Amino acid sequence: MNAPLSPPSPYSSPTSRSNVETHTLAVLVDNEPGVLARVVGLFSGRGYNIESLTVAEVAHGEHLSRITVVTSGTPETIEQIQHQLERLVPVHKVTDLTVSARSLERELAMVKVRGKGEERNAALQLAEAFRARVVDATTESFIFELTGKPNKIDEFVDLMRPIGLVEVSRTGVAAISRGPDPI
């Protein structure tokens, strides 16, 4: 006699890559010591991955900060993350900006590229095509500043690799919903 099958747990079930989605969550929290550690602890304690994390105070008078987290998982896992975040004491609101197709995501990157001669010209031409600004230049290198969607920055970095990519610094995703309403 076969035992009845219990529903699969999102913690133990193998995930097929086709079922994994990437979501951007905006989390409004109290700006106080330890809040970020609690939010990150929720992710690490349950084995959820954080692909990008940004945090800044957004309402000084009310002592509120906004955490923007990019994470991935099955739809069930994303829903669990959202519900678990909502239960944390310093959290005021959690919004899945991916569900709302009316949101914008941008990231800032500084990209250092080494190059002389033809490589230098190629780097400048690519930078112009991507609307990257030169924020520092020496006779042997450039530092470009680039703002855009994360995949645009990925493409720029990949194209700079063969030219002489030295280093990349990225801010992480900043996201906001479109229209007159707040999150």
GROMACS .gro file of C-alpha atoms in nm, residues 27-142:
model
  116
   27VAL     CA    1   1.029   4.688   0.120
   28LEU     CA    2   0.945   4.993   0.332
   29VAL     CA    3   1.099   4.959   0.681
   30ASP     CA    4   1.182   5.156   0.992
   31ASN     CA    5   1.525   5.315   0.966
   32GLU     CA    6   1.682   5.169   1.278
   33PRO     CA    7   1.984   4.953   1.364
   34GLY     CA    8   1.948   4.584   1.287
   35VAL     CA    9   1.660   4.604   1.038
   36LEU     CA   10   1.873   4.526   0.734
   37ALA     CA   11   2.034   4.238   0.924
   38ARG     CA   12   1.688   4.093   0.998
   39VAL     CA   13   1.581   4.119   0.634
   40VAL     CA   14   1.905   3.964   0.506
   41GLY     CA   15   1.886   3.701   0.782
   42LEU     CA   16   1.542   3.597   0.657
   43PHE     CA   17   1.692   3.532   0.312
   44SER     CA   18   2.003   3.351   0.432
   45GLY     CA   19   1.823   3.150   0.698
   46ARG     CA   20   1.584   3.004   0.443
   47GLY     CA   21   1.833   2.963   0.159
   48TYR     CA   22   1.690   3.236  -0.064
   49ASN     CA   23   1.934   3.414  -0.293
   50ILE     CA   24   1.969   3.792  -0.312
   51GLU     CA   25   2.081   3.897  -0.660
   52SER     CA   26   2.079   4.269  -0.586
   53LEU     CA   27   2.022   4.473  -0.270
   54THR     CA   28   1.996   4.849  -0.226
   55VAL     CA   29   1.885   5.043   0.079
   56ALA     CA   30   1.851   5.411   0.163
   57GLU     CA   31   1.647   5.638   0.386
   58VAL     CA   32   1.354   5.777   0.188
   59ALA     CA   33   1.160   5.971   0.454
   60HIS     CA   34   1.392   6.138   0.703
   61GLY     CA   35   1.115   6.282   0.922
   62GLU     CA   36   0.940   5.946   0.957
   63HIS     CA   37   1.267   5.750   0.982
   64LEU     CA   38   1.171   5.519   0.694
   65SER     CA   39   1.407   5.338   0.460
   66ARG     CA   40   1.337   5.154   0.139
   67ILE     CA   41   1.506   4.825   0.066
   68THR     CA   42   1.499   4.705  -0.294
   69VAL     CA   43   1.573   4.334  -0.327
   70VAL     CA   44   1.609   4.139  -0.650
   71THR     CA   45   1.564   3.769  -0.587
   72SER     CA   46   1.468   3.460  -0.782
   73GLY     CA   47   1.271   3.145  -0.724
   74THR     CA   48   0.957   2.964  -0.819
   75PRO     CA   49   0.633   3.165  -0.799
   76GLU     CA   50   0.556   2.984  -0.472
   77THR     CA   51   0.896   3.075  -0.327
   78ILE     CA   52   0.856   3.442  -0.425
   79GLU     CA   53   0.515   3.447  -0.257
   80GLN     CA   54   0.666   3.291   0.057
   81ILE     CA   55   0.944   3.550   0.064
   82GLN     CA   56   0.687   3.827   0.036
   83HIS     CA   57   0.471   3.689   0.319
   84GLN     CA   58   0.771   3.628   0.545
   85LEU     CA   59   0.897   3.983   0.487
   86GLU     CA   60   0.552   4.121   0.571
   87ARG     CA   61   0.565   3.942   0.908
   88LEU     CA   62   0.891   4.107   1.016
   89VAL     CA   63   0.819   4.370   1.284
   90PRO     CA   64   0.996   4.674   1.132
   91VAL     CA   65   0.842   4.616   0.785
   92HIS     CA   66   0.560   4.853   0.688
   93LYS     CA   67   0.494   4.739   0.333
   94VAL     CA   68   0.622   4.488   0.074
   95THR     CA   69   0.548   4.543  -0.294
   96ASP     CA   70   0.641   4.307  -0.577
   97LEU     CA   71   0.734   4.555  -0.851
   98THR     CA   72   0.767   4.273  -1.105
   99VAL     CA   73   0.397   4.188  -1.078
  100SER     CA   74   0.316   4.549  -1.162
  101ALA     CA   75   0.433   4.580  -1.522
  102ARG     CA   76   0.430   4.953  -1.462
  103SER     CA   77   0.766   4.981  -1.289
  104LEU     CA   78   1.110   5.103  -1.388
  105GLU     CA   79   1.445   4.951  -1.290
  106ARG     CA   80   1.782   5.119  -1.322
  107GLU     CA   81   2.133   5.055  -1.199
  108LEU     CA   82   2.450   5.264  -1.191
  109ALA     CA   83   2.789   5.113  -1.272
  110MET     CA   84   3.143   5.243  -1.284
  111VAL     CA   85   3.358   5.041  -1.522
  112LYS     CA   86   3.738   5.068  -1.534
  113VAL     CA   87   3.898   4.976  -1.868
  114ARG     CA   88   4.267   4.962  -1.955
  115GLY     CA   89   4.366   5.042  -2.310
  116LYS     CA   90   4.607   5.214  -2.546
  117GLY     CA   91   4.586   5.275  -2.919
  118GLU     CA   92   4.310   5.081  -3.096
  119GLU     CA   93   4.171   4.937  -2.771
  120ARG     CA   94   4.135   5.291  -2.638
  121ASN     CA   95   3.941   5.399  -2.946
  122ALA     CA   96   3.722   5.088  -2.935
  123ALA     CA   97   3.640   5.150  -2.568
  124LEU     CA   98   3.541   5.511  -2.639
  125GLN     CA   99   3.322   5.410  -2.935
  126LEU     CA  100   3.140   5.146  -2.730
  127ALA     CA  101   3.097   5.390  -2.444
  128GLU     CA  102   2.938   5.639  -2.681
  129ALA     CA  103   2.701   5.373  -2.820
  130PHE     CA  104   2.592   5.283  -2.463
  131ARG     CA  105   2.575   5.649  -2.354
  132ALA     CA  106   2.839   5.589  -2.089
  133ARG     CA  107   3.021   5.894  -1.958
  134VAL     CA  108   3.395   5.914  -1.906
  135VAL     CA  109   3.437   6.022  -1.542
  136ASP     CA  110   3.811   5.966  -1.519
  137ALA     CA  111   4.085   5.918  -1.777
  138THR     CA  112   4.457   5.855  -1.771
  139THR     CA  113   4.692   5.775  -2.057
  140GLU     CA  114   4.638   5.404  -1.985
  141SER     CA  115   4.280   5.372  -1.860
  142PHE     CA  116   3.927   5.507  -1.839
   0.00000   0.00000   0.00000
